[in-house]
PDB file of C-alpha atoms in Angstrom:
ATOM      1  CA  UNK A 290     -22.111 119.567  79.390  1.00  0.00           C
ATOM      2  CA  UNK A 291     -19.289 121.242  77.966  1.00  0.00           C
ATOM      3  CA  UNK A 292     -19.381 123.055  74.110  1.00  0.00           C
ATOM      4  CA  UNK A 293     -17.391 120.077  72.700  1.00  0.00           C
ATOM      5  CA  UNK A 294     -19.594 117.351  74.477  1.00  0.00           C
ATOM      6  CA  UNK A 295     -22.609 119.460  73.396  1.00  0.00           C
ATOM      7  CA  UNK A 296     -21.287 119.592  69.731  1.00  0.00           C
ATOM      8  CA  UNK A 297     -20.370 115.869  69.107  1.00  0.00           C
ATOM      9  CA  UNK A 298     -23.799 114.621  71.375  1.00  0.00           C
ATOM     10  CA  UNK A 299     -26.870 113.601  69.654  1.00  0.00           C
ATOM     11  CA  UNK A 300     -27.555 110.740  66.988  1.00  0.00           C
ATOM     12  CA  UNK A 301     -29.543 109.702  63.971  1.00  0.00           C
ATOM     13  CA  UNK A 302     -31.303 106.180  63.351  1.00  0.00           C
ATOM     14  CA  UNK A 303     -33.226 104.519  61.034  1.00  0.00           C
ATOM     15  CA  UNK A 304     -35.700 101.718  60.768  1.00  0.00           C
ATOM     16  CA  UNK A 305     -37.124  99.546  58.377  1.00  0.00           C
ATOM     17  CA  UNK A 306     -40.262  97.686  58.635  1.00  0.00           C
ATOM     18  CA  UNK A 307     -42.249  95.042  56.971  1.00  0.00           C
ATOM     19  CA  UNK A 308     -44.344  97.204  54.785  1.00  0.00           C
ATOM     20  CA  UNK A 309     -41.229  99.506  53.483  1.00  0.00           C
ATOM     21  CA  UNK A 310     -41.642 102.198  55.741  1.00  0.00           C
ATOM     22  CA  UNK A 311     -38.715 103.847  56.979  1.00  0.00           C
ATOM     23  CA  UNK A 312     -38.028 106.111  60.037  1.00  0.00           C
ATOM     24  CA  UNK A 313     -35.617 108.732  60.225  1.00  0.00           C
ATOM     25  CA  UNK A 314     -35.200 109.573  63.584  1.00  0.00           C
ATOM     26  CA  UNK A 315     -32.547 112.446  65.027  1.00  0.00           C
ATOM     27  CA  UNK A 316     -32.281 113.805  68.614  1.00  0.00           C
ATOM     28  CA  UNK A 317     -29.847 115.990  70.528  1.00  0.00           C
ATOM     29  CA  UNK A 318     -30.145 116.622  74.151  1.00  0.00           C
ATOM     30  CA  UNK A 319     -30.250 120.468  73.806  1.00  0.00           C
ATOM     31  CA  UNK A 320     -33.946 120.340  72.775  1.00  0.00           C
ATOM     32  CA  UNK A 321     -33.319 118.762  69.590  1.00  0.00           C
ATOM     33  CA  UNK A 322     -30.724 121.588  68.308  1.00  0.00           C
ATOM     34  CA  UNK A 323     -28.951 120.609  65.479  1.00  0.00           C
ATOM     35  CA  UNK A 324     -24.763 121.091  65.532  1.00  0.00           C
ATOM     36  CA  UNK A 325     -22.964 121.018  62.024  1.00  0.00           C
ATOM     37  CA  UNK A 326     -22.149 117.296  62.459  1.00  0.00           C
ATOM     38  CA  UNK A 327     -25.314 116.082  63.321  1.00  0.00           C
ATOM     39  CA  UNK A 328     -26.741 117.675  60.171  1.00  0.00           C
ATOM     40  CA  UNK A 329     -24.842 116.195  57.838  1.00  0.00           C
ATOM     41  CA  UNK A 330     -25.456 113.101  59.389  1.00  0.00           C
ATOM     42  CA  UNK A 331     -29.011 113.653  59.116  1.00  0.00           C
ATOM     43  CA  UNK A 332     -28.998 114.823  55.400  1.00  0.00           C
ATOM     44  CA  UNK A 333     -26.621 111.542  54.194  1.00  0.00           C
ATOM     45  CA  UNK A 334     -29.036 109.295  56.422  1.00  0.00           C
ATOM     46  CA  UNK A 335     -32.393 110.924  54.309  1.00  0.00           C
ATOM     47  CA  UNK A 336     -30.554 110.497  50.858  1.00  0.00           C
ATOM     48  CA  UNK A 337     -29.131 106.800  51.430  1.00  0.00           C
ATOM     49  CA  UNK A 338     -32.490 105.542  53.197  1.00  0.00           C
ATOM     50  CA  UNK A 339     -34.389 107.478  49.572  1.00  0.00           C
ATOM     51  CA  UNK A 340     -31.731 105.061  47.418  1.00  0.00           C
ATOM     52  CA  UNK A 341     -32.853 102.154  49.528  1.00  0.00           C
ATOM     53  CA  UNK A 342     -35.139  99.681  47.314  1.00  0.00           C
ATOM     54  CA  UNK A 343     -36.331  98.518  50.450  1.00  0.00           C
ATOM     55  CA  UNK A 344     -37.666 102.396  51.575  1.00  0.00           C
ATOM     56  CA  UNK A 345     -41.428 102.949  50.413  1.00  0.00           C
ATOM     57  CA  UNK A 346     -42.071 106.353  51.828  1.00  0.00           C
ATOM     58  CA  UNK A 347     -39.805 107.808  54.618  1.00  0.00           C
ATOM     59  CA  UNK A 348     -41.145 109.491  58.039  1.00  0.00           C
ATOM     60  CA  UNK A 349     -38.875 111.854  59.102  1.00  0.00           C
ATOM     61  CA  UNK A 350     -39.219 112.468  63.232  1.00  0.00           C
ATOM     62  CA  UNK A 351     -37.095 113.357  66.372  1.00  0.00           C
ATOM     63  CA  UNK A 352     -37.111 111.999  69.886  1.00  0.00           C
ATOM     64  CA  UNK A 353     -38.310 113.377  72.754  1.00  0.00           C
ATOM     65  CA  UNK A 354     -41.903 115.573  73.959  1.00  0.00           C
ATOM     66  CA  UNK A 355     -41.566 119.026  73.835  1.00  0.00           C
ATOM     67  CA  UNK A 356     -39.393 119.966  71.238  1.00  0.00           C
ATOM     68  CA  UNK A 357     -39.363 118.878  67.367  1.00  0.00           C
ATOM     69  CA  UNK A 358     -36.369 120.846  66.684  1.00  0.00           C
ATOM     70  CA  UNK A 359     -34.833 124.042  68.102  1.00  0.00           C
ATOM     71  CA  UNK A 360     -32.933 124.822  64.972  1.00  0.00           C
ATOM     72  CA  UNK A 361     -29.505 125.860  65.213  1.00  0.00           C
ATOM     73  CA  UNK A 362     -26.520 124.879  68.214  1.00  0.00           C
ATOM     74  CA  UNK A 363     -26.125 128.519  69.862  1.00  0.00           C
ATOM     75  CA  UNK A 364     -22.310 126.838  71.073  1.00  0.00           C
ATOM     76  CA  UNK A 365     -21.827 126.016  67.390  1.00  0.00           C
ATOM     77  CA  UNK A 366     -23.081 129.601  66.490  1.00  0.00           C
ATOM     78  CA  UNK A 367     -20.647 131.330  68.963  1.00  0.00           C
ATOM     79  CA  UNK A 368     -17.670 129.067  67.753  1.00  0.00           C
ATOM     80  CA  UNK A 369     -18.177 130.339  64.044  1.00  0.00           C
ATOM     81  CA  UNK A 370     -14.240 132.529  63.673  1.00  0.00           C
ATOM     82  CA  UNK A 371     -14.790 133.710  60.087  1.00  0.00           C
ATOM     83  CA  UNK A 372     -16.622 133.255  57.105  1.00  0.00           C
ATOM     84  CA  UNK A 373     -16.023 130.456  55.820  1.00  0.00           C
ATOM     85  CA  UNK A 374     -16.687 128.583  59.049  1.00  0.00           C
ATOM     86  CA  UNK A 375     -19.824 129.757  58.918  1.00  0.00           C
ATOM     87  CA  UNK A 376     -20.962 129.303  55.337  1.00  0.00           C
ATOM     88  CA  UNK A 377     -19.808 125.680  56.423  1.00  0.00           C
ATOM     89  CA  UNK A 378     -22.776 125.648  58.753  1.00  0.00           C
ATOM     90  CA  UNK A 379     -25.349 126.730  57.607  1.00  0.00           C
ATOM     91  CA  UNK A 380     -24.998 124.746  54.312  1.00  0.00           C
ATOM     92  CA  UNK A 381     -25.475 121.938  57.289  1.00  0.00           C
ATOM     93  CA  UNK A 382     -29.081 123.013  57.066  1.00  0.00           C
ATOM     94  CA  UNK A 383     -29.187 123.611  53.021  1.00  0.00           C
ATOM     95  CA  UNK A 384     -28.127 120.280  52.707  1.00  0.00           C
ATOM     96  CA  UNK A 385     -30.775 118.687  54.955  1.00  0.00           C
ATOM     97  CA  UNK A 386     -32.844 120.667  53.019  1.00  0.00           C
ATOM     98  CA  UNK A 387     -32.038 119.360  50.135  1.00  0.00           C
ATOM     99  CA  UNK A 388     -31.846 115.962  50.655  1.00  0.00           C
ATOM    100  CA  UNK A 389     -35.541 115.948  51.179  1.00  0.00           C
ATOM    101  CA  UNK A 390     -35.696 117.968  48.067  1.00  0.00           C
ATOM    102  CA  UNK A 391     -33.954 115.091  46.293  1.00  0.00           C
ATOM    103  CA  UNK A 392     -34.779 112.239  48.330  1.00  0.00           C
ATOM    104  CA  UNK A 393     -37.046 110.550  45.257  1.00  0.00           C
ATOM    105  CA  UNK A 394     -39.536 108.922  48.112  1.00  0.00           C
ATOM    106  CA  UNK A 395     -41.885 110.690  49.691  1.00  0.00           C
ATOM    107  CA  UNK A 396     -41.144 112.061  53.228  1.00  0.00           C
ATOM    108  CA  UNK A 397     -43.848 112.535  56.136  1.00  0.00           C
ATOM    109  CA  UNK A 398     -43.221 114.688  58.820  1.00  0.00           C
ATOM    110  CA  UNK A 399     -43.848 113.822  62.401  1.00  0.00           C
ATOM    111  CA  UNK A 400     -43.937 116.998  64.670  1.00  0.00           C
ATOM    112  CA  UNK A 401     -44.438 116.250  68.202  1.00  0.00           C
ATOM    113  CA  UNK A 402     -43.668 119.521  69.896  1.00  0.00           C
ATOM    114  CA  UNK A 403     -42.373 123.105  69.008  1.00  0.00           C
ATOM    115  CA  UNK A 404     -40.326 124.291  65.538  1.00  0.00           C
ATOM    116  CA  UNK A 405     -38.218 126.725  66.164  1.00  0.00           C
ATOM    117  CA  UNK A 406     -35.398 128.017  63.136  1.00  0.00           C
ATOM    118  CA  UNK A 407     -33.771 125.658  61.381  1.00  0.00           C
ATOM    119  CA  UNK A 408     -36.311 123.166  63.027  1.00  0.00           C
ATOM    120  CA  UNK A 409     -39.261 125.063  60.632  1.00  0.00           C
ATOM    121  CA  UNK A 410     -36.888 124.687  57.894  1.00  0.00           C
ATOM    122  CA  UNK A 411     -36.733 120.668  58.281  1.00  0.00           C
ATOM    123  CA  UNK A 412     -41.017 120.561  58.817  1.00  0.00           C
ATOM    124  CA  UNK A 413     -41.161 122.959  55.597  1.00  0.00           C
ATOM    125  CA  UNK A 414     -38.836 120.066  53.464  1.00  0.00           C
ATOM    126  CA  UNK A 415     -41.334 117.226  53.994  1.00  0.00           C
ATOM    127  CA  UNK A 416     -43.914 116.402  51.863  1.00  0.00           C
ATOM    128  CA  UNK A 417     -46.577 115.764  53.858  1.00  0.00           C
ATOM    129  CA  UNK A 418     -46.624 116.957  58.016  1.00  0.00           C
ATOM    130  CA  UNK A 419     -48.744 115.978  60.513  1.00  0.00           C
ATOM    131  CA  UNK A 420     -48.262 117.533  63.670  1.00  0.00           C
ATOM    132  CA  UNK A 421     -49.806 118.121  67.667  1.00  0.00           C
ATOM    133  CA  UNK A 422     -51.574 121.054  68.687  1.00  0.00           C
ATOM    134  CA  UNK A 423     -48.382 121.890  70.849  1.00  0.00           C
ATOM    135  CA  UNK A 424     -46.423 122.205  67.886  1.00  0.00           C
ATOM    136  CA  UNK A 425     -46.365 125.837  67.487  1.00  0.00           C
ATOM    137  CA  UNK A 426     -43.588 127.865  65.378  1.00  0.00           C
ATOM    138  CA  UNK A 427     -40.959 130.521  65.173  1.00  0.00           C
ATOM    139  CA  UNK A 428     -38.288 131.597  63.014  1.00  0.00           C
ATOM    140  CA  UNK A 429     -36.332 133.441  65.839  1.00  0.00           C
ATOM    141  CA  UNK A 430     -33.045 134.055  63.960  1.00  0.00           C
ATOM    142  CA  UNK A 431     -33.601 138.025  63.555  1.00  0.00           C
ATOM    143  CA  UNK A 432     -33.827 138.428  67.478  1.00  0.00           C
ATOM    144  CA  UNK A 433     -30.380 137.070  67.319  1.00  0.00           C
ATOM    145  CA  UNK A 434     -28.629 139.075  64.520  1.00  0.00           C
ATOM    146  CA  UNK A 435     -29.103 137.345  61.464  1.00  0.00           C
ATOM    147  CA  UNK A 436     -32.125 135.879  59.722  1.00  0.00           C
ATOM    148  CA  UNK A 437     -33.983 132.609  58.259  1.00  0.00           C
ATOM    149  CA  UNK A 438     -31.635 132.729  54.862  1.00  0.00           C
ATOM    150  CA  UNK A 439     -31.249 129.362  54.632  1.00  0.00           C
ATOM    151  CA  UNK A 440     -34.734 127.565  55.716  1.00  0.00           C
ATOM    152  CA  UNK A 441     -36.714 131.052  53.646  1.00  0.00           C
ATOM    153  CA  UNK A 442     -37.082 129.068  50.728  1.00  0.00           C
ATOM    154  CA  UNK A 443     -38.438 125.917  52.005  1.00  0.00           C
ATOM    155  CA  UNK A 444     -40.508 127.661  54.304  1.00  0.00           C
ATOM    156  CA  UNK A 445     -41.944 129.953  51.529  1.00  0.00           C
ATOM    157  CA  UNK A 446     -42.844 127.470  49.424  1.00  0.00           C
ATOM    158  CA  UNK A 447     -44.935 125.884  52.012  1.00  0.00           C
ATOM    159  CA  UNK A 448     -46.866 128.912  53.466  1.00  0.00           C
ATOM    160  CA  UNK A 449     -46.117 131.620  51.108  1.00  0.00           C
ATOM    161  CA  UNK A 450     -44.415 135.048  50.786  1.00  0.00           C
ATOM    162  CA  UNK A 451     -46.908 136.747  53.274  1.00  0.00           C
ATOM    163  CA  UNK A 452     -46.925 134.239  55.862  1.00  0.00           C
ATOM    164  CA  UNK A 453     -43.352 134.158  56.002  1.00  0.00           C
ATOM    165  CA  UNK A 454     -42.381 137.436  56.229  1.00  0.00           C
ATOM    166  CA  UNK A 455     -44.870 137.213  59.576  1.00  0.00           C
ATOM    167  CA  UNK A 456     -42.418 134.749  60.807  1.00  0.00           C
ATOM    168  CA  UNK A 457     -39.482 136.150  60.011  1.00  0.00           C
ATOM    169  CA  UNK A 458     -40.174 139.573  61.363  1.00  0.00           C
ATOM    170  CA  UNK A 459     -42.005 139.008  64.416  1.00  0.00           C
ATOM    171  CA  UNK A 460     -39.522 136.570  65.167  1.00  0.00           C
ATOM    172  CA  UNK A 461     -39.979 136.730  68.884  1.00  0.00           C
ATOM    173  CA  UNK A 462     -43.099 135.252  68.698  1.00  0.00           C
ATOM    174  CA  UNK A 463     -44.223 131.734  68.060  1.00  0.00           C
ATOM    175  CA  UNK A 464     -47.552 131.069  65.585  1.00  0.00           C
ATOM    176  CA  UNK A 465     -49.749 128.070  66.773  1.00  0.00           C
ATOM    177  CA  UNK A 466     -50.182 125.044  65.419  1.00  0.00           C
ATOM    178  CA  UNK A 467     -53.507 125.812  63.902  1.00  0.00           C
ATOM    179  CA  UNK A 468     -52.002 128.942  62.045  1.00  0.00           C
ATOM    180  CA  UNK A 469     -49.053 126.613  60.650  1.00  0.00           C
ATOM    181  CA  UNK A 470     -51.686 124.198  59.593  1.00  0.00           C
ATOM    182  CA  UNK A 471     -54.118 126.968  58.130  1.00  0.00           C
ATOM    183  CA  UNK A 472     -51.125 128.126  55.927  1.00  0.00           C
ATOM    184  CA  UNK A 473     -50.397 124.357  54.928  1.00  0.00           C
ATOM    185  CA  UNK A 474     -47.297 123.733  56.673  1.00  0.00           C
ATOM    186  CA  UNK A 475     -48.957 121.239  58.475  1.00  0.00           C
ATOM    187  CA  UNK A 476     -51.376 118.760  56.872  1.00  0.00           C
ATOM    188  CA  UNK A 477     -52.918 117.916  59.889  1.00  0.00           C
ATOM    189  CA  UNK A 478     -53.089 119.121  63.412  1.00  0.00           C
ATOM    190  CA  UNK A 479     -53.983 115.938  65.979  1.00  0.00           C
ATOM    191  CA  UNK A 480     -54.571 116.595  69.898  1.00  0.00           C
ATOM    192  CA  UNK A 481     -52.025 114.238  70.740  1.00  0.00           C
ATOM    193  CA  UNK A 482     -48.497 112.621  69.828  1.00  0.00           C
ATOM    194  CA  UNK A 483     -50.436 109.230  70.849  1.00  0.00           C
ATOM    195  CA  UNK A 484     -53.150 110.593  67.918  1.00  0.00           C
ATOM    196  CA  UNK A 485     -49.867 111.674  65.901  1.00  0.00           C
ATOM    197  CA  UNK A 486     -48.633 108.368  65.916  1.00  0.00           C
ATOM    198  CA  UNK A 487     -51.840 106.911  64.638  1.00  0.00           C
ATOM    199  CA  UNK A 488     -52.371 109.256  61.773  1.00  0.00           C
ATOM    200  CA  UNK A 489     -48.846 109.019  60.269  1.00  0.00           C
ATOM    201  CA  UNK A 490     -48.593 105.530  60.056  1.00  0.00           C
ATOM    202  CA  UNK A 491     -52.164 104.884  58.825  1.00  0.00           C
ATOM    203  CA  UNK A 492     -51.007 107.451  56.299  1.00  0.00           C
ATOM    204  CA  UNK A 493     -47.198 105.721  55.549  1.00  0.00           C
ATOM    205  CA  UNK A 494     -49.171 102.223  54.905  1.00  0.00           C
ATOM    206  CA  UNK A 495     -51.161 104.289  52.976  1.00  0.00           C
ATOM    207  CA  UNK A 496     -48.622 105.477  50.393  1.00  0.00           C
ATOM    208  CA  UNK A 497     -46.037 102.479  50.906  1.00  0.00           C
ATOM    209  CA  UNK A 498     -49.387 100.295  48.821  1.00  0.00           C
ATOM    210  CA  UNK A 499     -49.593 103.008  46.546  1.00  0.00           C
ATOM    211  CA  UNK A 500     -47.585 102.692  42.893  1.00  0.00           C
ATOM    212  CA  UNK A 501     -43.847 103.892  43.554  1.00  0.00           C
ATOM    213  CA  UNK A 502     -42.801 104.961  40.211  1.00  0.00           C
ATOM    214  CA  UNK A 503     -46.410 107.184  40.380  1.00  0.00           C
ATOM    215  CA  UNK A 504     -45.054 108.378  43.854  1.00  0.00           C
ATOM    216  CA  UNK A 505     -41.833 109.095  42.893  1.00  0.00           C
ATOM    217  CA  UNK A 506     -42.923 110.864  39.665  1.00  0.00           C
ATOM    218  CA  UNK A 507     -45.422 113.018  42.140  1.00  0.00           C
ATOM    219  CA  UNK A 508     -42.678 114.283  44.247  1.00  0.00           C
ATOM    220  CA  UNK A 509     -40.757 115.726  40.689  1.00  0.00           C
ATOM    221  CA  UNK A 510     -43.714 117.265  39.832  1.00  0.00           C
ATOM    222  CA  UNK A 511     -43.770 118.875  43.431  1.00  0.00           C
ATOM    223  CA  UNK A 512     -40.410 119.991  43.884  1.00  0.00           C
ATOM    224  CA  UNK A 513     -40.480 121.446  39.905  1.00  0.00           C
ATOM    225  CA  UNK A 514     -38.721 125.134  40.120  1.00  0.00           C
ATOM    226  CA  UNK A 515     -36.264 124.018  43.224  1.00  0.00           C
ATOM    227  CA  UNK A 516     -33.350 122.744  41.309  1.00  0.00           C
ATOM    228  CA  UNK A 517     -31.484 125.968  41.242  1.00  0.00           C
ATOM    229  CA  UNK A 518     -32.009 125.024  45.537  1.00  0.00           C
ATOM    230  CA  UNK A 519     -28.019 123.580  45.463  1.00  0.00           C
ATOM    231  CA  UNK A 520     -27.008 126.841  44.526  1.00  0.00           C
ATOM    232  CA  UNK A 521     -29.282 129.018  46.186  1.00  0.00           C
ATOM    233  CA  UNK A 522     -29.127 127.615  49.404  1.00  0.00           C
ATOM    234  CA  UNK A 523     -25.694 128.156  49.842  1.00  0.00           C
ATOM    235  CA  UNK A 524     -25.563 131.430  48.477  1.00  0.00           C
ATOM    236  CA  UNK A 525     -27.780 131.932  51.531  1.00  0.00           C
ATOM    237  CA  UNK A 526     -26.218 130.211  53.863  1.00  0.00           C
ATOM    238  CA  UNK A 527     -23.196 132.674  53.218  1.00  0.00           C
ATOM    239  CA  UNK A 528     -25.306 135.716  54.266  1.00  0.00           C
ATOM    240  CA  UNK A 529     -25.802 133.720  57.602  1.00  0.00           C
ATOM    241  CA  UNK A 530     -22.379 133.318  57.840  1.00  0.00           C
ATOM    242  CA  UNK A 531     -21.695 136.712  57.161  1.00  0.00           C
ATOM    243  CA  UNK A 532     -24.361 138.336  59.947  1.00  0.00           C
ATOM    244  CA  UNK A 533     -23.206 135.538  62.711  1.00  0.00           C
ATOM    245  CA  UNK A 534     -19.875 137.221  62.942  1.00  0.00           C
ATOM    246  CA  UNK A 535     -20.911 140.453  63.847  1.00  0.00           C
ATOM    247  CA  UNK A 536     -21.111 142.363  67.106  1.00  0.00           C
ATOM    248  CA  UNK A 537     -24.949 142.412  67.428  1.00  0.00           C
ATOM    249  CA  UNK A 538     -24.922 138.869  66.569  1.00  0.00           C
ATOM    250  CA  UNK A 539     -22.216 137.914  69.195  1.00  0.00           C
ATOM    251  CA  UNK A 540     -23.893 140.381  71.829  1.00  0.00           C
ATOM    252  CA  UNK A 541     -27.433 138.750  71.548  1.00  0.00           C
ATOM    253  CA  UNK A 542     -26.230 134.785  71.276  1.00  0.00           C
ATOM    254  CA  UNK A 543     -24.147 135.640  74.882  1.00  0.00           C
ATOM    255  CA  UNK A 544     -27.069 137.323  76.012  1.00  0.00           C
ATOM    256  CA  UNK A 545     -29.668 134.544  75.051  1.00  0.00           C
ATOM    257  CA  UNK A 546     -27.334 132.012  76.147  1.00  0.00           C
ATOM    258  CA  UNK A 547     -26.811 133.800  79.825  1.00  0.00           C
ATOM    259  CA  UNK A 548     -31.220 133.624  80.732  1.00  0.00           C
TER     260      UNK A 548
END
């Protein structure tokens, strides 16, 4: 597949059933990578389907076994000529970021396989995640130049300043499942995505019966201290865009890229 095919593949979907509950569903045939315009497809898709009156509660999921989401497009990464090209992209993942942030339903989290990046950054912005024990986790952006800017704030939130600096410094290392869910990124761990299945949407009927305006209120009261996020974010994502440029950067993407 060439770089263009590779940058314009992938899609996003979402479904509506009977009881309200809506699935958000993205996939991209490089193990669930996410280029710049499949990101902003994805963070439009979670804000219109949390306007929806018909949306309850939102699960937010990608296709596929092994992977949940491999973070960023290494052919988008390598395309990135100057700064402002890539400030544009990673704000791709600051504003998927903070759709969920805004998004006034509440968002589950299905994680079927590994988190890797940007892909931990997207787990850390739901609400509530239920994952499989083969979803284990790395933030590998340092190994490649630059470093989890972007996704450090969702993430933190979620595990805390500790855990996080784990990740982001041993970055060439994933953390198991189990550690993710001891650190309450994950809710719950299940053996398998047939188990996975089960236990989100027993938990989406769950909160689609449940009051909406005390739901709504809930996830206010959860998010309270993020709303300085649409600034933040970006100010972060510029760093990224800064680091992706450089030498080391462009030396270890061509290297990763060649195994």
């Amino acid at each position: 597949m060439s770089t263009t095919d590779t940058l314009s593949a992938g899609k996003v979907q979402v479904t509506t059933d009977a009881h309200g509950i809506s699935t958000v569903s993205f996939f991209h045939p490089s193990h669930n990578s996410l280029p710049g315009a499949l990101l902003t497809q994805l963070a439009n898709t979670i804000s219109d389907t949390g306007q929806d009156a018909a949306t309850k509660v939102i699960i937010l999921r990608s296709e596929g076994e092994k992977t949940f989401c491999a973070g960023a497009s290494f052919d988008e990464l390598m395309a990135i000529a100057d700064e402002a090209q890539g400030l544009e992209f990673f704000s791709g993942f600051a504003k998927v970021i903070n759709a969920c942030r805004t998004c006034p339903k509440i968002i589950i989290g299905r994680v079927q396989g590994k988190a890797i990046g940007g892909g931990v950054g997207v787990a850390a912005a739901t609400d509530y995640c239920f994952a499989t024990a083969q979803a284990s986790v790395k933030l590998s952006e340092l190994v490649v130049g630059i470093g989890p800017f972007v996704v450090g704030p969702a993430v933190e939130r979620k595990i805390g300043q500790s855990a996080y600096a784990q990740l982001a410094l041993d970055a060439g290392e994933f953390r198991s499942a189990e550690w993710a869910r001891d650190r309450g990124l994950y809710a719950e761990v299940l053996p398998t995505a047939a188990e996975l299945d089960q236990a989100v949407q027993a938990f989406a009927q769950k909160l689609a019966a449940y009051n909406p305006a005390a739901l709504a209120d809930l996830k206010q009261v959860f998010w309270q201290g993020t709303e300085h996020w649409d600034t933040l974010l970006v100010q972060r994502a510029a760093i990224s865009g800064r680091l992706v440029l450089s030498d080391f950067t462009r030396a270890a993407i061509s290297q990763f890229k060649s195994r």
